[in-house]
Short mmCIF file of C-alpha atoms in Angstrom, two decimals:
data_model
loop_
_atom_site.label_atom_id
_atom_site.label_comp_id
_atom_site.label_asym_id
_atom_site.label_seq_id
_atom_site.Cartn_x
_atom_site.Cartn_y
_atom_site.Cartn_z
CA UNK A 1156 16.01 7.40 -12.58
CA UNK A 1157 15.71 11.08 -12.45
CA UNK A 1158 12.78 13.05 -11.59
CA UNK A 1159 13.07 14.44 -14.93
CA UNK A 1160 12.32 10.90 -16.02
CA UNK A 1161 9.83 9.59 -14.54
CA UNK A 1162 7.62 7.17 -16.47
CA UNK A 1163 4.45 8.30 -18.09
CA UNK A 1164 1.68 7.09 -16.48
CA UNK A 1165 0.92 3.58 -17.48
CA UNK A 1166 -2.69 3.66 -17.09
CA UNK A 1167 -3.08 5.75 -20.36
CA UNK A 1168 -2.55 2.28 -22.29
CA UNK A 1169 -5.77 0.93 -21.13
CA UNK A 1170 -7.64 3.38 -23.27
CA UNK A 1171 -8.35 0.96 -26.21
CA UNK A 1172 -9.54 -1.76 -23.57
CA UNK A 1173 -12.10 0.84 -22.26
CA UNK A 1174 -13.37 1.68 -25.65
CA UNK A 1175 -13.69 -1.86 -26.31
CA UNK A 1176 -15.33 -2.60 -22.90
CA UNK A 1177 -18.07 0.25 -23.58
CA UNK A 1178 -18.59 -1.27 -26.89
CA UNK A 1179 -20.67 -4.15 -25.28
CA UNK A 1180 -24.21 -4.58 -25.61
CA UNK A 1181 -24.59 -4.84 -21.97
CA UNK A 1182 -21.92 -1.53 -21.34
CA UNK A 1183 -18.96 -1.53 -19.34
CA UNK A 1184 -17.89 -3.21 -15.77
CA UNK A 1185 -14.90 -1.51 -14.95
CA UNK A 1186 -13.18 -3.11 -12.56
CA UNK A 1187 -9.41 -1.91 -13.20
CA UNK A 1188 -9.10 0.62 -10.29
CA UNK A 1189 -9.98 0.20 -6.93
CA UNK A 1190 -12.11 3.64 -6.41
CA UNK A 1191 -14.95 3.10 -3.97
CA UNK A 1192 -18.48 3.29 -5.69
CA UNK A 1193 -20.45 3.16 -2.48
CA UNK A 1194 -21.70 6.33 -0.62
CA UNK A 1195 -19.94 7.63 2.47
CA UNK A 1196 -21.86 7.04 5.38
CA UNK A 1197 -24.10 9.60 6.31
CA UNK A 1198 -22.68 10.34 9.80
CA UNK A 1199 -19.38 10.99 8.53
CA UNK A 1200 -20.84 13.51 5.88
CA UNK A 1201 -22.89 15.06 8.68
CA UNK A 1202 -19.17 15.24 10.80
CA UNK A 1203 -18.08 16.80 7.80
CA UNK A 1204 -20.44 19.50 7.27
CA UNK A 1205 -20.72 20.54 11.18
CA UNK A 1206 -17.00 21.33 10.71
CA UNK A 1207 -17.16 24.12 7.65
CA UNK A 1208 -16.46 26.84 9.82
CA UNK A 1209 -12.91 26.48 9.82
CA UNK A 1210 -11.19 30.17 9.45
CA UNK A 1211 -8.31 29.08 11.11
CA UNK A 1212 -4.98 27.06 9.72
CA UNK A 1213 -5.50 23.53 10.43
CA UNK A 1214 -2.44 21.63 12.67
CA UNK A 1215 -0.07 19.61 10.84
CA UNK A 1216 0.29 17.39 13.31
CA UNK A 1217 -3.54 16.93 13.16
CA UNK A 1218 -6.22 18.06 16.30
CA UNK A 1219 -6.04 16.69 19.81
CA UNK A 1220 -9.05 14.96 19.29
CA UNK A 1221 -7.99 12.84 15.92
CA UNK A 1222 -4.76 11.97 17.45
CA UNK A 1223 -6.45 10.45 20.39
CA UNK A 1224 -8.83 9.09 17.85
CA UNK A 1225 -5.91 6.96 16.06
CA UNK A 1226 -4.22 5.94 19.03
CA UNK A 1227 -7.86 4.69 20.07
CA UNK A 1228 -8.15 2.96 16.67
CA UNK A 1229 -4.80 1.13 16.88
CA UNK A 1230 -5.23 0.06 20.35
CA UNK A 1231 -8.93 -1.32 19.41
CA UNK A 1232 -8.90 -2.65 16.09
CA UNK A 1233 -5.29 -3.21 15.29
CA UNK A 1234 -4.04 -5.02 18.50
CA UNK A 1235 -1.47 -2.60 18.45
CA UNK A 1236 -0.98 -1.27 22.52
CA UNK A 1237 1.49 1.84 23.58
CA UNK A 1238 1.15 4.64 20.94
CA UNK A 1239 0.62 8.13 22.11
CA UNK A 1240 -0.44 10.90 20.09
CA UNK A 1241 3.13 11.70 19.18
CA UNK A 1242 3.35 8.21 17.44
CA UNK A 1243 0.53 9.67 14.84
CA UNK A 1244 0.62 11.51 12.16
CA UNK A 1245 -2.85 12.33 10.00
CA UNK A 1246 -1.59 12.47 5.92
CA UNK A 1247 -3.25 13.99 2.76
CA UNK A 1248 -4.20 10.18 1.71
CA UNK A 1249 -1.34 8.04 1.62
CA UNK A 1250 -0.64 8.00 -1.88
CA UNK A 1251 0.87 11.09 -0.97
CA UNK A 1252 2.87 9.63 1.91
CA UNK A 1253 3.76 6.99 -0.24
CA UNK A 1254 5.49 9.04 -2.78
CA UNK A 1255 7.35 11.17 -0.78
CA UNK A 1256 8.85 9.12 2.56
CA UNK A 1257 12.10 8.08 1.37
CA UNK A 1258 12.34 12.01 -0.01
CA UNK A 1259 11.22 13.39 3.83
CA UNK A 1260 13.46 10.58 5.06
CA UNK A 1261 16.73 11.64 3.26
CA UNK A 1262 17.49 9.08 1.00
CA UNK A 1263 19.23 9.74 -2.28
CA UNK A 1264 21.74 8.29 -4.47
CA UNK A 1265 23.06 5.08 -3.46
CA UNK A 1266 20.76 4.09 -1.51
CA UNK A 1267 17.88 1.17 -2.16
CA UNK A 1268 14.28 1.24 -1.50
CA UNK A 1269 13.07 -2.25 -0.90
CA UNK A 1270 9.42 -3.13 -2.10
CA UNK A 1271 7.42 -6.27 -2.77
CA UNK A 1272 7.53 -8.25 -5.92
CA UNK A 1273 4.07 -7.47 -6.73
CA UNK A 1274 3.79 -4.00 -5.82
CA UNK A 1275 1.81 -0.72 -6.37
CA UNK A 1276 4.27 1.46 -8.69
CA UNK A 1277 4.35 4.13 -6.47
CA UNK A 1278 6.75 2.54 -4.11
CA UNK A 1279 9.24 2.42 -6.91
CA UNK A 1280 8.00 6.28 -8.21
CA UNK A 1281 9.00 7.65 -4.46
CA UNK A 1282 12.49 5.93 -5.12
CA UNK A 1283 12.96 7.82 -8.22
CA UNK A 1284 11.75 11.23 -6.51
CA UNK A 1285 14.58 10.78 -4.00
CA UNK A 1286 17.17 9.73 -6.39
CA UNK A 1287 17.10 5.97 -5.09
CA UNK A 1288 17.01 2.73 -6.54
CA UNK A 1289 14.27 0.65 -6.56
CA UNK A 1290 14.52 -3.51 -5.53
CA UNK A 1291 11.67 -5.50 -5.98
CA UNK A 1292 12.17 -8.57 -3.48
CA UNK A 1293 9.83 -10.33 -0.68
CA UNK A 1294 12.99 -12.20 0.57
CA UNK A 1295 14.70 -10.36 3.57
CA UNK A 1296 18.22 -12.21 2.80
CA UNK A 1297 18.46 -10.32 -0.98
CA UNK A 1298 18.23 -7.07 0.49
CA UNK A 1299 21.48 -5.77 0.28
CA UNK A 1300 23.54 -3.70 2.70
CA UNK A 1301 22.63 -0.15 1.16
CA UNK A 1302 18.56 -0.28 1.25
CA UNK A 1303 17.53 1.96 3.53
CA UNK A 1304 13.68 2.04 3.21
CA UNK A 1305 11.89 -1.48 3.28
CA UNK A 1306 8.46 -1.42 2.09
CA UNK A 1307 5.81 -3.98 3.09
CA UNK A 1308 1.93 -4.19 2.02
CA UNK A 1309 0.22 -6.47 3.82
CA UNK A 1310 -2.99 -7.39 2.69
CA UNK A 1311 -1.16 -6.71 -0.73
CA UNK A 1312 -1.89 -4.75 -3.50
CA UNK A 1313 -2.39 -6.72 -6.32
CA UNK A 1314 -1.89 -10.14 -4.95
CA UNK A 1315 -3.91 -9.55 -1.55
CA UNK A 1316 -0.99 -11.45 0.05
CA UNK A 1317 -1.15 -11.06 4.05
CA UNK A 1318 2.09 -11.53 6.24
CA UNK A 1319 1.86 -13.14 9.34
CA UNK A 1320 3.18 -12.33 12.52
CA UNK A 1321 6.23 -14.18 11.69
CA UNK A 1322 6.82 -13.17 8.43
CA UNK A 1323 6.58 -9.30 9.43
CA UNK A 1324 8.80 -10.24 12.58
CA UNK A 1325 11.65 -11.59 9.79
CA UNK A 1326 11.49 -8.48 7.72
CA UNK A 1327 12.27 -6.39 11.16
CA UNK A 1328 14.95 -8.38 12.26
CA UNK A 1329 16.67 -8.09 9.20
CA UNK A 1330 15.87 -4.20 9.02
CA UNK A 1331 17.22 -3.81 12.23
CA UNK A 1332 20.15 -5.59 10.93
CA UNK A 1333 20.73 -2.92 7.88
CA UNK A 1334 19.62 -0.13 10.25
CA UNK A 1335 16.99 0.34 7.34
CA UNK A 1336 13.53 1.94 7.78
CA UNK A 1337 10.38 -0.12 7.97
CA UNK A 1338 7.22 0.97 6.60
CA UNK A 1339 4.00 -0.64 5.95
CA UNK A 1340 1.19 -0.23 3.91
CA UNK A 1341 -2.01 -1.80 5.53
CA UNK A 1342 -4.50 0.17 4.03
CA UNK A 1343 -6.67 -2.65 3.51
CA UNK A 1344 -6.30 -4.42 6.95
CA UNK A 1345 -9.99 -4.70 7.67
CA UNK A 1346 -10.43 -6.97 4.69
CA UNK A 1347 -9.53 -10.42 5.55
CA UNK A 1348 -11.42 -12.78 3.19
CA UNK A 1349 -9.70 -16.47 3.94
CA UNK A 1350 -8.30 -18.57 6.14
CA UNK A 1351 -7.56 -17.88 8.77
CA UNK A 1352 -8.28 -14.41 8.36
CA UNK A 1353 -11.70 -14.38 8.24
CA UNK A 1354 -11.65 -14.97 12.12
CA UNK A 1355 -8.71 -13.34 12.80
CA UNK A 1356 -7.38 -9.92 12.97
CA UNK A 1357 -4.44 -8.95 9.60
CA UNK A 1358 -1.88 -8.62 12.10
CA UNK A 1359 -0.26 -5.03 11.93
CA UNK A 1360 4.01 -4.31 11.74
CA UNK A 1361 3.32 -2.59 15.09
CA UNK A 1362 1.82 -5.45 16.87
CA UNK A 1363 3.34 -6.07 20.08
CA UNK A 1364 4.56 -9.64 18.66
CA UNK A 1365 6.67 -8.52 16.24
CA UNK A 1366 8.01 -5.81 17.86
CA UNK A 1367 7.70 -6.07 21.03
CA UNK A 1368 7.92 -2.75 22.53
CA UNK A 1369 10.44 -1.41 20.05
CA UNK A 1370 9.06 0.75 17.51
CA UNK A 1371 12.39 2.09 16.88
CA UNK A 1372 12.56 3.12 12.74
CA UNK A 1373 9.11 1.23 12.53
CA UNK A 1374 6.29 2.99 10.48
CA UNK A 1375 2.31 1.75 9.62
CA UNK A 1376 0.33 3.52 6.93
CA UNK A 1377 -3.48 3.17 7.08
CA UNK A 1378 -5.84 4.95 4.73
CA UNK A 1379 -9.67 5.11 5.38
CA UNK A 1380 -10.10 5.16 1.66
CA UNK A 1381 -11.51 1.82 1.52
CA UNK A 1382 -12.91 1.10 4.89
CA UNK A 1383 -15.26 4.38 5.13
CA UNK A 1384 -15.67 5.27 1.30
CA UNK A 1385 -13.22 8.40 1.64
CA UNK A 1386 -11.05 8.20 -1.24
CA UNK A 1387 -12.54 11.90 -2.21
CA UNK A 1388 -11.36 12.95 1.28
CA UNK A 1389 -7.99 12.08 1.24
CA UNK A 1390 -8.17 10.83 4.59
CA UNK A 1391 -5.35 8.29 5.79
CA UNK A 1392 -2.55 8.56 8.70
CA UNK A 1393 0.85 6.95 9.69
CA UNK A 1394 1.87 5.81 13.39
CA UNK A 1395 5.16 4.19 14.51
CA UNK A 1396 8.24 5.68 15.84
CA UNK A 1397 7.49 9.13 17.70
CA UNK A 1398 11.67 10.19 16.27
CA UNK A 1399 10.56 9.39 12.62
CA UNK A 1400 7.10 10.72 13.03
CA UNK A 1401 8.73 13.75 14.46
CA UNK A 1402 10.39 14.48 11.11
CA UNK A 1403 7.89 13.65 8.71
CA UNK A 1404 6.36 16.32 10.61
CA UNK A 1405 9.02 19.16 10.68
CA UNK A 1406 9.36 18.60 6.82
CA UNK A 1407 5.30 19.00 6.35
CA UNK A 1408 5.14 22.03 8.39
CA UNK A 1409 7.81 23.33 6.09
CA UNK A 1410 5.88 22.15 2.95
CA UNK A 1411 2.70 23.35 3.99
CA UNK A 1412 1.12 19.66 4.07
CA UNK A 1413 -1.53 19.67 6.21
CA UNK A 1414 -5.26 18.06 5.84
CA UNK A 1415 -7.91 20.75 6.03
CA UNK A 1416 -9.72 21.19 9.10
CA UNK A 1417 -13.42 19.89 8.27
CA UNK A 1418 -11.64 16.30 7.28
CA UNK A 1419 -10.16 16.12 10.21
CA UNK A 1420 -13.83 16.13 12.34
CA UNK A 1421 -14.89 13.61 9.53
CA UNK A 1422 -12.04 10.66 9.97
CA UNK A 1423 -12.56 11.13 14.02
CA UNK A 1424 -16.09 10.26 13.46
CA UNK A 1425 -15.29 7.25 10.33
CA UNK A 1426 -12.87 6.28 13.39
CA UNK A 1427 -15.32 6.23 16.24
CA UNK A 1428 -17.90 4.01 14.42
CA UNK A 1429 -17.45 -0.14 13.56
CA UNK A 1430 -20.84 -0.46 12.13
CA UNK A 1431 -20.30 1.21 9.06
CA UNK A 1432 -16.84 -0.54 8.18
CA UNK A 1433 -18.41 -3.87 8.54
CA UNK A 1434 -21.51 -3.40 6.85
CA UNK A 1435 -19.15 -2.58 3.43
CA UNK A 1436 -16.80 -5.18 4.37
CA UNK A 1437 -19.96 -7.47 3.99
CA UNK A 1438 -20.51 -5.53 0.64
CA UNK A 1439 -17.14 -6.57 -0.49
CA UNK A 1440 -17.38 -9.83 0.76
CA UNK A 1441 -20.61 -10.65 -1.28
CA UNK A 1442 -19.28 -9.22 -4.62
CA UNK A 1443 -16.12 -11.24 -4.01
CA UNK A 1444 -18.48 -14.40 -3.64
CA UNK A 1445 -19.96 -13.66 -6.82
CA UNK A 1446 -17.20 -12.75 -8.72
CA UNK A 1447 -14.53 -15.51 -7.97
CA UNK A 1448 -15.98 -18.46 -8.82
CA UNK A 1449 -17.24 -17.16 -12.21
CA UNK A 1450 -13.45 -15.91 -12.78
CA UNK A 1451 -12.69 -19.93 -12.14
CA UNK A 1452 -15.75 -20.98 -14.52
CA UNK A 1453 -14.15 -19.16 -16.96
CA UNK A 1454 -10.78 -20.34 -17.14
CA UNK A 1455 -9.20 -18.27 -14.63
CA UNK A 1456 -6.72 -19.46 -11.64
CA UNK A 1457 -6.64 -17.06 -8.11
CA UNK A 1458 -3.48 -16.96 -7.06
CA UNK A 1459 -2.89 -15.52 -2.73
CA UNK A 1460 -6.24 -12.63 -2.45
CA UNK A 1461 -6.84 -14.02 0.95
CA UNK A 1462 -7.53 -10.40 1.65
CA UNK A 1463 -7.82 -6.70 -0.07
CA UNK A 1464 -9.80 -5.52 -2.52
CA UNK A 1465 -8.73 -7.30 -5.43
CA UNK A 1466 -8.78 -10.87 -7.11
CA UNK A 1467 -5.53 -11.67 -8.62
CA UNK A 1468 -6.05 -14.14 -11.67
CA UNK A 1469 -4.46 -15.66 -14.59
CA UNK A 1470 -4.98 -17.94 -16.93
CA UNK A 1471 -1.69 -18.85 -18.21
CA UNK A 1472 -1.18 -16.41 -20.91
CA UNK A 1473 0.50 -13.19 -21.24
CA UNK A 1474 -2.15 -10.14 -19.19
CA UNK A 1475 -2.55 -8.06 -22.43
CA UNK A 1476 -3.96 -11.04 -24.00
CA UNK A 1477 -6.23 -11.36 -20.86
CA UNK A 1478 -7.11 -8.03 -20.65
CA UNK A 1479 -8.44 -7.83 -24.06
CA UNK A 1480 -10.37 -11.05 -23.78
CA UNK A 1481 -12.25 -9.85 -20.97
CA UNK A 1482 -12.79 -6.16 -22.46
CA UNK A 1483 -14.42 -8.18 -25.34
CA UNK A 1484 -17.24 -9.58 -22.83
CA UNK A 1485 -17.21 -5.84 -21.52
CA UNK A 1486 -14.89 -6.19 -18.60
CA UNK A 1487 -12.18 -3.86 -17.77
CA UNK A 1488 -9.23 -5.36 -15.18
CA UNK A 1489 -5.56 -4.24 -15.02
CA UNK A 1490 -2.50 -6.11 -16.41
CA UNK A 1491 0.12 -7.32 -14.05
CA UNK A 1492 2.30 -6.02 -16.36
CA UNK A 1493 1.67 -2.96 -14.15
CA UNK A 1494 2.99 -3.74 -10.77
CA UNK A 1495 6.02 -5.04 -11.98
CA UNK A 1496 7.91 -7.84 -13.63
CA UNK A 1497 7.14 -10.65 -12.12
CA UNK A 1498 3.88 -11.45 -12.84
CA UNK A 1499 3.09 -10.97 -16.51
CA UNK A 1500 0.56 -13.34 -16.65
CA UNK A 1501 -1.77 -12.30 -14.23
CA UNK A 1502 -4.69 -9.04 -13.89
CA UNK A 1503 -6.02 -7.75 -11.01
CA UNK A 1504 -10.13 -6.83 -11.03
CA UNK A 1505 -11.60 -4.58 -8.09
CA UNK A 1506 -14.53 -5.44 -6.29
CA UNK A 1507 -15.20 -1.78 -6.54
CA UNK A 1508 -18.32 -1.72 -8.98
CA UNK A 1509 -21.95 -1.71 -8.17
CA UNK A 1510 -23.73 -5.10 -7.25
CA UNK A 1511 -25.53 -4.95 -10.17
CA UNK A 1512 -22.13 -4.17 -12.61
CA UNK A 1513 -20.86 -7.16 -10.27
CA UNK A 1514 -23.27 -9.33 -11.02
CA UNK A 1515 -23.39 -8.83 -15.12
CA UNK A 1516 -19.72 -9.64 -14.87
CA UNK A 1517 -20.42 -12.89 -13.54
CA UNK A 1518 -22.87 -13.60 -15.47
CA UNK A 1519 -20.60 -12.89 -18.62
CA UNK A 1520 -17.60 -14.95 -17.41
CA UNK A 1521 -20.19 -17.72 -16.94
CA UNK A 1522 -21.60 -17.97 -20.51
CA UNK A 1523 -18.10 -17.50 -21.95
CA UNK A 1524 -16.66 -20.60 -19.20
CA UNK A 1525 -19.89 -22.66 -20.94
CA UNK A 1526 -19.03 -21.95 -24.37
CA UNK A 1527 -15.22 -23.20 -23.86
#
């Protein structure tokens, strides 16, 4: 796929769901995109606004004191020992980052980008910007000989899927085996709902065991977006290999991609403080209690969401016909149709709406479960 040809973007479709949703009596729950809808904390604001004055070009490679910052945050909350501030590199979100690795990496025509089987799009959109083919697959023995980027996402995005140690330890052995990049996307590895991840930490592709102390070709993305209500900041980073971090950063001081100065004092104080990313993980967690078993009451299977932000549900029929069930009780979810072909039968709803939208929800899906 050529730049040139890029698909249009497919949330556009939902627009006659949304105007159906609104239609209810009792409005709309949208819960088709996960954009926070709680306030940033207060101290991170107040980081923010101390930092205005900034007259100068910020660093690329991001200030002394956030590097130190995300080194501090690995070590502490990741389990992941050994990075120095060249292993970090602060990103413009990681949408962003996303989009554009295999570009900054060199990959092109010919080669493959591996992603999962239920997978954000844009892993498959930053193929098509490079002029590389895009493999859906969460089996390391398909990937073929030519991929050169592997994409993980662990918890997932839809499916909240999380890989443990030994299933991210078999996707590096067999990278190392194509001498294929390794990059994963763990922006949502402080929200371990199940099993045992409610007690235990989502283990990170950097962890000492899976790797060992070979980061060699080994990336981790981590956005802030969910954890610390910045998704208006654009706050998010990538550590790993200092040689591959090295020239993501030559290419972004060429491109001019650097985050502005005054974000830069906010994520080292949203980094610096636990209190405020466990008091909306408990948010999260008591929306998700709420909203699950009223998705079962009403007909609905959940399939993996051990962790993330989502609930990924189906009941047995085709997601447009899901989708426009639930837009008729005023709820607004995404098809599955929309992170690829595998799962056509599912939707994925956000536990990013107010407790009170949250609530009406579940108290829809409940009346419409009693009526069947």
């Amino acid at each position: 796929m050529a730049l040139q040809e890029l698909p249009d973007y497919p949330w556009d479709l939902m627009a006659p769901y949304a105007e159906r949703a609104r239609a209810h009596e009792g409005g709309i729950v949208d819960l088709s995109i996960g954009s926070p809808v709680d306030a940033t904390p207060d101290l991170i604001r107040r980081a923010l606004a101390e930092a205005t004055d900034a007259h100068a070009y910020p660093q690329t490679v991001g200030t002394p004191a956030l590097r130190e910052a995300i080194v501090d945050w690995f070590a502490r909350r990741r389990g992941v020992t050994g990075l120095a501030v060249e292993n970090v590199l602060p990103t413009i979100g990681s949408k962003e980052l996303v989009a554009l690795l295999p570009f900054m990496l060199g990959l092109g025509e010919g080669d493959v980008v591996v992603h999962p089987r239920a997978a954000y799009p844009t892993y498959a959109i930053g193929a098509a910007i490079a002029g590389a083919t895009a493999m859906a697959s969460d089996d390391p023995a398909e990937w073929p000989e030519n991929t050169r980027l592997i994409w993980l996402n662990s918890p997932g995005n839809p499916d909240g899927r999380i890989l443990s140690v030994e299933e991210l330890r078999a996707a590096v052995a067999r990278a190392r085996e194509l001498g294929a990049y390794l990059a994963s996307d763990e922006c949502y590895a402080e929200l371990g709902w199940d099993a045992p991840w409610d007690a235990e930490r989502v283990p990170s592709v950097l962890d000492p065991r899976v790797i060992g102390d070979d980061r060699r070709n080994i990336l981790a993305v981590y956005s802030l977006s969910k954890q610390s209500n910045l998704a208006g900041y654009r706050a998010a980073f990538v550590a790993g290999c200092r040689t591959v971090v090295g020239r993501l950063v030559n290419v972004r001081k060429h491109a001019g991609l650097m985050l502005p100065a005054p974000l830069q004092a906010a994520m080292v104080t949203a980094l610096g403080d636990e209190e405020h990313v466990e008091a909306q993980k408990q948010r999260y967690r008591a929306r998700r209690d709420l909203l699950r078993p009223a998705l079962e009451a009403a007909g609905f299977r959940i399939d993996r969401s051990e962790g993330g932000l989502y609930l990924w549900a189906t009941e047995g029929r085709d997601a447009w016909d899901s989708i426009g069930r639930l837009a008729d009780l005023g709820i607004l979810a995404g098809p599955g149709h929309f992170y690829g072909i595998h799962y056509p039968e599912h939707v994925r709803l956000s536990l990013t709406a107010t407790d009170e939208r949250v609530a009406a929800a579940a108290e829809r899906l409940r009346a419409f479960g009693d009526s069947l």
